XYZ file of C-alpha atoms in Angstrom:
440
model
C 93.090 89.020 67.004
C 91.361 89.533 70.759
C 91.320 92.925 71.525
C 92.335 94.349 74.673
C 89.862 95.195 76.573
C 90.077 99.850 77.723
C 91.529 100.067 81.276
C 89.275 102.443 82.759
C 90.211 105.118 85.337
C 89.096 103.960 89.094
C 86.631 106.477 90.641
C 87.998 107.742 94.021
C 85.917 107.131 97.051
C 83.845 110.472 97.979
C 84.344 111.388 101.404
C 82.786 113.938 103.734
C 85.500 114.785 106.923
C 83.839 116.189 110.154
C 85.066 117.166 113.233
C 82.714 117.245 116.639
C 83.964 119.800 118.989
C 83.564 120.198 122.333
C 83.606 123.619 124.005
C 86.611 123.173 125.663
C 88.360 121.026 122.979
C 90.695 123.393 122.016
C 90.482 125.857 124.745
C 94.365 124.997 125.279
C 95.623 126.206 121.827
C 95.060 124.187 119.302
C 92.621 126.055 116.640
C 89.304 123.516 115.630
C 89.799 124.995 112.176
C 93.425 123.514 111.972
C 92.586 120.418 113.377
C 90.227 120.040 110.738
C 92.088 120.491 107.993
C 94.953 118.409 109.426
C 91.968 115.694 109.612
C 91.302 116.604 105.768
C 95.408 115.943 105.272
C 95.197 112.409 106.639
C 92.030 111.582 104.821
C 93.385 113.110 101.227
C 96.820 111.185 101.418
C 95.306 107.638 101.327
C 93.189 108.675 97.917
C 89.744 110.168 99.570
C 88.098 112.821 97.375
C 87.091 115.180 99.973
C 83.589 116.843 99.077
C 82.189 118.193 102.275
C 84.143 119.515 106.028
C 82.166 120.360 108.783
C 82.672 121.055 112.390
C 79.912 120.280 114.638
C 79.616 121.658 118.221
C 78.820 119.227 120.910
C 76.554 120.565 124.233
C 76.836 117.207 124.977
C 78.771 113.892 123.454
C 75.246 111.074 122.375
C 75.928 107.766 123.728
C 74.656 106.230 120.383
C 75.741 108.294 118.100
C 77.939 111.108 119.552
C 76.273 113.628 117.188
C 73.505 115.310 117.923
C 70.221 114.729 116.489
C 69.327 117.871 114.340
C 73.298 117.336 113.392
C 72.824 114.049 112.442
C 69.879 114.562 110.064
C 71.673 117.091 108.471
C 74.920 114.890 107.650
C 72.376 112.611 106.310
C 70.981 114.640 104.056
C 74.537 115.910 102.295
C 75.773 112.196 102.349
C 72.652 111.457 100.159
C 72.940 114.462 98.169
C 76.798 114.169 97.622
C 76.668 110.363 96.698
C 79.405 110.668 100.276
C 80.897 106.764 100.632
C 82.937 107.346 103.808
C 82.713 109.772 106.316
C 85.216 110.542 108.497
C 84.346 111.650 112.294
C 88.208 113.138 113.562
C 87.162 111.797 116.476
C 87.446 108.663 118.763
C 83.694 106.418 118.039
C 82.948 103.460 120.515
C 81.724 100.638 118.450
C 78.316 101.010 119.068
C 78.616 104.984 117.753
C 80.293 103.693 114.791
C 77.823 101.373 113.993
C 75.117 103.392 114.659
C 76.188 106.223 112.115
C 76.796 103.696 109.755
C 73.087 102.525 109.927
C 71.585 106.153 109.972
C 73.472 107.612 107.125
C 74.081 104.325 104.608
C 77.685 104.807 104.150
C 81.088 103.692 105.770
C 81.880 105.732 108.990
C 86.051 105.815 109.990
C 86.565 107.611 113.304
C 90.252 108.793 113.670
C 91.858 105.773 115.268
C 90.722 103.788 111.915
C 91.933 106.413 109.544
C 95.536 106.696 111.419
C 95.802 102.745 111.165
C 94.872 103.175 107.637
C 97.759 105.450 106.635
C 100.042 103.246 108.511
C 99.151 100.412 106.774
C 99.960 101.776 103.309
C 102.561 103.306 104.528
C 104.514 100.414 105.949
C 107.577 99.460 104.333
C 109.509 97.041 106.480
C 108.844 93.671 107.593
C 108.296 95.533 111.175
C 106.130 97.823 109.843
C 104.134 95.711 108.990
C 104.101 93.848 111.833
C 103.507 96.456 114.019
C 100.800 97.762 111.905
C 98.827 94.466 111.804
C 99.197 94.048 115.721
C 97.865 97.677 115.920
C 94.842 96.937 113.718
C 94.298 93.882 114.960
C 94.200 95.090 118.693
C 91.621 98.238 117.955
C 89.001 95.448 116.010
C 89.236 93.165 119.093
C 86.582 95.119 120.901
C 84.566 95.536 116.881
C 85.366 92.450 115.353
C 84.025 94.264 111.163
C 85.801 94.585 108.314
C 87.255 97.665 107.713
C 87.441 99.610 104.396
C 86.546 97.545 102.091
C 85.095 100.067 99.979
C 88.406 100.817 98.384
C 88.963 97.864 96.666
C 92.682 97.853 96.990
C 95.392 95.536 96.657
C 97.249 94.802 99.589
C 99.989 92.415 100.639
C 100.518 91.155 103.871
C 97.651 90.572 106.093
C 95.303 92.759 103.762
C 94.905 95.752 105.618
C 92.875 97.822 103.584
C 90.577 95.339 101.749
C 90.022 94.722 98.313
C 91.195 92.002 95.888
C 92.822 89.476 97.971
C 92.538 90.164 101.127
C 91.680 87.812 104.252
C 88.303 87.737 106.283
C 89.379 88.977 109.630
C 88.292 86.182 111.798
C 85.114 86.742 113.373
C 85.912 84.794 116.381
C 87.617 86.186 119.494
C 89.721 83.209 119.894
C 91.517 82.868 116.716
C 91.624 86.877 116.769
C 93.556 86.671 120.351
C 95.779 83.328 118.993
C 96.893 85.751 115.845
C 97.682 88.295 118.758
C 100.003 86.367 120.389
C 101.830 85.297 117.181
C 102.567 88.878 115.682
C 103.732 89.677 119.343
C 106.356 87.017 119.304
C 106.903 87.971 116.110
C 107.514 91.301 116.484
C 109.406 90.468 119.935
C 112.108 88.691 117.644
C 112.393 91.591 115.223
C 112.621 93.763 117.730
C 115.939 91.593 119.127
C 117.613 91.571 115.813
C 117.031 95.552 115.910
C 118.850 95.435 119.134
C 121.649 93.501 118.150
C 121.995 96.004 115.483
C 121.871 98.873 117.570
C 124.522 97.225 119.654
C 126.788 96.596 116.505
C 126.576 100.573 116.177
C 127.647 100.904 119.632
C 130.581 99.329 118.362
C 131.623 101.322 115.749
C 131.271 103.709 117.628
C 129.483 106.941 116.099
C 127.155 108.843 117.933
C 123.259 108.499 116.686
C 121.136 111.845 115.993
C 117.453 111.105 115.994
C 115.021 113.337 113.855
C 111.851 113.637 115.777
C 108.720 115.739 115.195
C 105.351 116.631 113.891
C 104.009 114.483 110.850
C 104.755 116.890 107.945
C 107.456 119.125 109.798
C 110.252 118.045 107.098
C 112.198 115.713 108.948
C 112.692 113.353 105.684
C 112.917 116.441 103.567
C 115.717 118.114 106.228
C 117.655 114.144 106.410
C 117.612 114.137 102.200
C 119.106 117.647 102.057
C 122.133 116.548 104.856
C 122.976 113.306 104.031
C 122.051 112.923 100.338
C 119.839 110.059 101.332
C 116.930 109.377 98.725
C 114.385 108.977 101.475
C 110.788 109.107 100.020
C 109.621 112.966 101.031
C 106.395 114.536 100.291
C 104.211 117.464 101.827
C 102.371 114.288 102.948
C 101.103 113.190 106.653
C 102.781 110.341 107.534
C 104.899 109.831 104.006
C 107.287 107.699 105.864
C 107.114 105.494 108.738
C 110.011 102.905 109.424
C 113.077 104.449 110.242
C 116.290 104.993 108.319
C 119.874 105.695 109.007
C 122.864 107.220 107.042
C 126.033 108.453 107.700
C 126.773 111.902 108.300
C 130.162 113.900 108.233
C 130.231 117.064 110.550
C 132.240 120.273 109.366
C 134.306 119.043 112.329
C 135.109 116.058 110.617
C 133.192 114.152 113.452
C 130.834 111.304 111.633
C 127.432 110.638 113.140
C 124.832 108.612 112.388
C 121.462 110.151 111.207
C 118.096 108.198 111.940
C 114.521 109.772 110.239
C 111.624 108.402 112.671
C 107.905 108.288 112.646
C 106.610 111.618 112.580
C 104.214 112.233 115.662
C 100.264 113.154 115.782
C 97.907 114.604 118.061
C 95.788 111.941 119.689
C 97.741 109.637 118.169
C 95.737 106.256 118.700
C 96.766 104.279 122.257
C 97.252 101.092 119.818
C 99.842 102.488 117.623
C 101.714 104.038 120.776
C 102.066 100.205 122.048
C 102.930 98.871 118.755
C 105.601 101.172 117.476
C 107.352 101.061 120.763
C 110.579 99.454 118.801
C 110.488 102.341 115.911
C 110.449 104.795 119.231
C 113.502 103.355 120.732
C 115.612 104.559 118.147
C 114.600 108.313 120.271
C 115.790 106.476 123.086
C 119.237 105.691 121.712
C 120.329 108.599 120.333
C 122.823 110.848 121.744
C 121.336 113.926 120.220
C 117.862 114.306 118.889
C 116.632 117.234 116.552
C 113.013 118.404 116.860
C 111.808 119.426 113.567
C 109.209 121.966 113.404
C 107.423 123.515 110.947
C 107.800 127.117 112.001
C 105.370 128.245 109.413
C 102.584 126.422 110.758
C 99.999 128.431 112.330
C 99.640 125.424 115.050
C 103.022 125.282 115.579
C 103.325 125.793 118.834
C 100.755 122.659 119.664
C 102.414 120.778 117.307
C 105.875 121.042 119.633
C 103.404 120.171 123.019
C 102.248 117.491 121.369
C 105.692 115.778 120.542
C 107.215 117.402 123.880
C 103.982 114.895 125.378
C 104.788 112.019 123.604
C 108.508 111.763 124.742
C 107.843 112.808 128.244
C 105.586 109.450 128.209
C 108.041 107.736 127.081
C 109.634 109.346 129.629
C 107.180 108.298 132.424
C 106.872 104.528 130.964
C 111.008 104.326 131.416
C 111.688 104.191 127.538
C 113.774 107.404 127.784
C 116.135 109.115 130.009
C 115.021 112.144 131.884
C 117.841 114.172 130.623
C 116.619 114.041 126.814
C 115.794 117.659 127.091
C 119.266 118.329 127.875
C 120.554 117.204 124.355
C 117.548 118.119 122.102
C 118.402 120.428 119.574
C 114.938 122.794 118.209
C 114.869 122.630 114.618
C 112.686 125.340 112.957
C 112.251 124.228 109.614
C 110.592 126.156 106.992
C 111.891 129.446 107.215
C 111.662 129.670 103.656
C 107.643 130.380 103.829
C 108.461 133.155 106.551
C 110.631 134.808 104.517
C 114.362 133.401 105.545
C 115.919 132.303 108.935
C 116.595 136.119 110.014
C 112.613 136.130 110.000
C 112.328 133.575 112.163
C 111.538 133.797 115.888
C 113.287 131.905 117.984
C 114.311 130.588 121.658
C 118.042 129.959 122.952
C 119.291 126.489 121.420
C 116.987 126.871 118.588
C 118.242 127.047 114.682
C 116.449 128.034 111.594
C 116.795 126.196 108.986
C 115.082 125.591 105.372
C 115.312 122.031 104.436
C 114.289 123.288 100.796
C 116.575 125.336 99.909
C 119.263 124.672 102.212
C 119.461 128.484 104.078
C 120.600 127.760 108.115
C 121.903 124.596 107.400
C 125.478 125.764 107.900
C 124.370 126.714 111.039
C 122.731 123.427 112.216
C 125.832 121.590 111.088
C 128.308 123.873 113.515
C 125.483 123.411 116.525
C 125.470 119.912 116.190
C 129.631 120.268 116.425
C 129.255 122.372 119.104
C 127.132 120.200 121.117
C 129.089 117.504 120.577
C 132.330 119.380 121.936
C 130.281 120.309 125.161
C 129.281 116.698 125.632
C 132.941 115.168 125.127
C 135.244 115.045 128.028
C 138.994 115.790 128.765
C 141.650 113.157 130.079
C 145.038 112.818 129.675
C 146.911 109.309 128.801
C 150.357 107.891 128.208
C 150.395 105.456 125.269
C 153.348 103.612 124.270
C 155.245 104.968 121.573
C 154.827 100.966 119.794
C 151.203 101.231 120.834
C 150.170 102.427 117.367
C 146.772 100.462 117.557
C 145.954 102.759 120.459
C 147.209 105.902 119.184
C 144.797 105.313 115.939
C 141.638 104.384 118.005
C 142.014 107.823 119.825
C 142.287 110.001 116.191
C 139.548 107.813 115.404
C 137.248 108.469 117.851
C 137.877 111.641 119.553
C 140.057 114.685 119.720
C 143.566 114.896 119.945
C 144.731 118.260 122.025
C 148.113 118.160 122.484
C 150.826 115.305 122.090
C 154.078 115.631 123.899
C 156.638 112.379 122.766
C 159.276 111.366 124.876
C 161.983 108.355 123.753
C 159.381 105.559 126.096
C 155.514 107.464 125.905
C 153.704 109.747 123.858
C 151.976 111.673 126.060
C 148.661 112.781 125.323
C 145.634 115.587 125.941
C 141.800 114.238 124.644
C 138.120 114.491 124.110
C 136.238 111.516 124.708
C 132.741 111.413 124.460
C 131.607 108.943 127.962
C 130.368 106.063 125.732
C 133.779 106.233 123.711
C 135.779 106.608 127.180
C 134.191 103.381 127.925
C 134.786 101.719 124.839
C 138.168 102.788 125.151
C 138.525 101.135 128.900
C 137.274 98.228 127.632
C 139.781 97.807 124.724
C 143.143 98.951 126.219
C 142.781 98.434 130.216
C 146.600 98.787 130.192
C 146.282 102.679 129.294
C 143.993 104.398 132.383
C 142.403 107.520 130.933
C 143.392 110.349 133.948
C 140.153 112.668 134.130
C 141.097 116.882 133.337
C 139.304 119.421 134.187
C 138.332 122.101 130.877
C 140.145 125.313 130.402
């Protein structure tokens, strides 16, 4: 009889995380200490074993190596001592910097961009994830044209992202590189069009869509589980889900909505990714509400909502969203639980408290949302048919029925439309007009 040969326990990679900090960095609020350890996050959720942080001062940023050179020796000297197989600079390195680093210190250097794309790529679920993720890499090793990570030895499918057995050489000439470019882009052009034509199939429906935004970590998965009963995958994680999902959601009201989770956002999130994931963005620029989820118990907190307040008024500036999103963003602030409940919790006008873990201020989201949605629908009268039954049912269906008076001809009606559903409503009976009211 052969025996089996032991399976034996894969040693994680060693890694040593550093940040490089210039004097004014941070001078706008964000803490180099927290940025550090949110660079630690990023580099312990894809399986690093961290062994040494640093933060390093810069007087100056080195062409060739961005460190400076007592700094440099130093690193050296720990990633000898430490047996250190990747560090990670939280920091954006030119090619030559990267390569550089590499030589001096004999082990795999990652600068942030490369460690985002990393997470991404195990992170990717769908068939556009993937795409987008590949296009992403794909676009930041134009200008380095090396394998990447190949040091973890990891199964991958797909294009091979991370290395290991079976993955692909990433062609070493520019051509072919720029030829694979163009592919994914048509690719990813097409999936985008079949997302559209589902989004349009939900403008048929009709319910309105409420988009989860936020900081990476803030809950948002955690806070669409505990609402809809979803079975989203939710971890205290960076980045522990990436392609978006949507369930159904019944408001107190009775109202049903549809609730999307989306990417969660990152400082210095890396120009390639922005580009790629512009189709996992539009679902922000669909919805008819969107919920900022913070994580209130953050000490960065506050940085954490400019960054994602940034990021949408890009989108903003590129014409991907309206200007008016701030008008139906509901704050979020999630976490409550770790300040001691929502009555602990600071907060502005609009804003709700809420723990997604235990469910406290969730009531209380559920009759904002309602109450937003009231203040967005508005009143007309209409005179439908008494054997217009069709009719009658679409407007119970999709808005609010005030008051009914019935004569022996009409039924005579008071509603609340929301303007999408007054259109849809135009559209299917243009025998009925819809008379405009004013509230109150």
């Amino acid at each position: 009889m052969r025996r089996q040969p032991k399976e034996t326990a894969r040693k994680p990679t060693l890694a040593a995380v550093i940040l490089p900090a210039e004097k004014q960095a941070f001078a706008e609020g964000r803490a180099a200490e927290a940025r550090l350890e949110e660079a630690v996050g990023l580099a312990a959720s894809i399986g690093l074993e961290i062994v040494h942080t640093a933060i390093y001062p810069l007087r100056t940023k080195r062409p060739a190596t961005l460190l400076g050179a007592g700094q440099l020796e130093e690193l050296t000297e720990i990633v000898k001592a430490e047996s250190v197989g990747v560090v990670v600079v939280d920091a954006r390195l030119s090619p030559a910097q990267q390569r550089n680093l590499e030589k001096e210190m004999g082990c795999k250097v990652v600068d942030r961009t490369g460690l985002i794309l990393d997470i991404f790529g195990a992170r990717a679920a769908t068939r556009e994830g993937v795409l987008q993720v590949e296009l992403a890499h794909l676009e930041y090793q134009r200008s380095r044209l090396v394998r990447l990570w190949t040091h973890l030895e990891r199964q991958r499918g797909g294009f091979g992202f991370l290395g290991g057995p079976g993955e692909t050489q990433i062609e070493a000439d520019r051509r072919m590189l720029d030829e694979r470019l163009v592919k994914l882009r048509k690719e990813l052009e097409q999936v985008r069009r079949t997302r559209g034509l589902h989004r349009h199939a939900r403008r048929k429906v009709p319910f309105p869509v409420v988009a989860l935004v936020g900081y990476t970590n803030a809950g948002k998965s955690t806070l669409f589980n505990r609402i809809t009963g979803a079975g989203v995958h939710a971890q205290d994680q960076l980045f522990a889900t990436l392609d978006p999902t949507m369930r159904n959601l019944t408001l107190p009201s009775g109202r049903r909505v549809i609730l999307s989770d989306t990417v969660g956002f990152i400082s210095d999130l890396p120009t390639e990714l922005i580009a790629a994931f512009r189709a996992t963005l539009e679902e922000v620029a669909e919805a008819d509400i969107i919920l900022h989820v913070r994580d209130v118990a953050h000490p960065d907190s506050a940085s954490q909502r400019e960054d994602v307040l940034s990021v949408l008024g890009d989108m903003t500036a590129d014409g991907m969203l309206d200007e008016a999103w701030p008008e139906r963003t509901i704050e979020v602030l999630n976490k409550a639980d770790l300040l001691g409940g929502t009555e602990a919790v600071p907060r502005r006008e609009g804003s709700v408290a809420v723990s997604a873990l235990t469910g406290e201020g969730l009531p209380d989201l559920m009759e904002a949302l309602d109450a937003f949605m009231t203040r967005s629908m508005k009143q007309f009268s209409v005179q439908v048919p008494v054997t217009d039954g069709a009719a009658l049912a679409w407007l119970h269906e999709h808005g609010e029925v005030m008051e009914r008076l019935d004569d022996e001809e009409r039924l005579h009606l008071r509603v609340r439309l929301f303007p999408a559903d007054q259109q849809r409503f135009v559209r299917q009976f243009p025998a009925l007009p819809l008379m405009p009211e004013q509230e109150g």
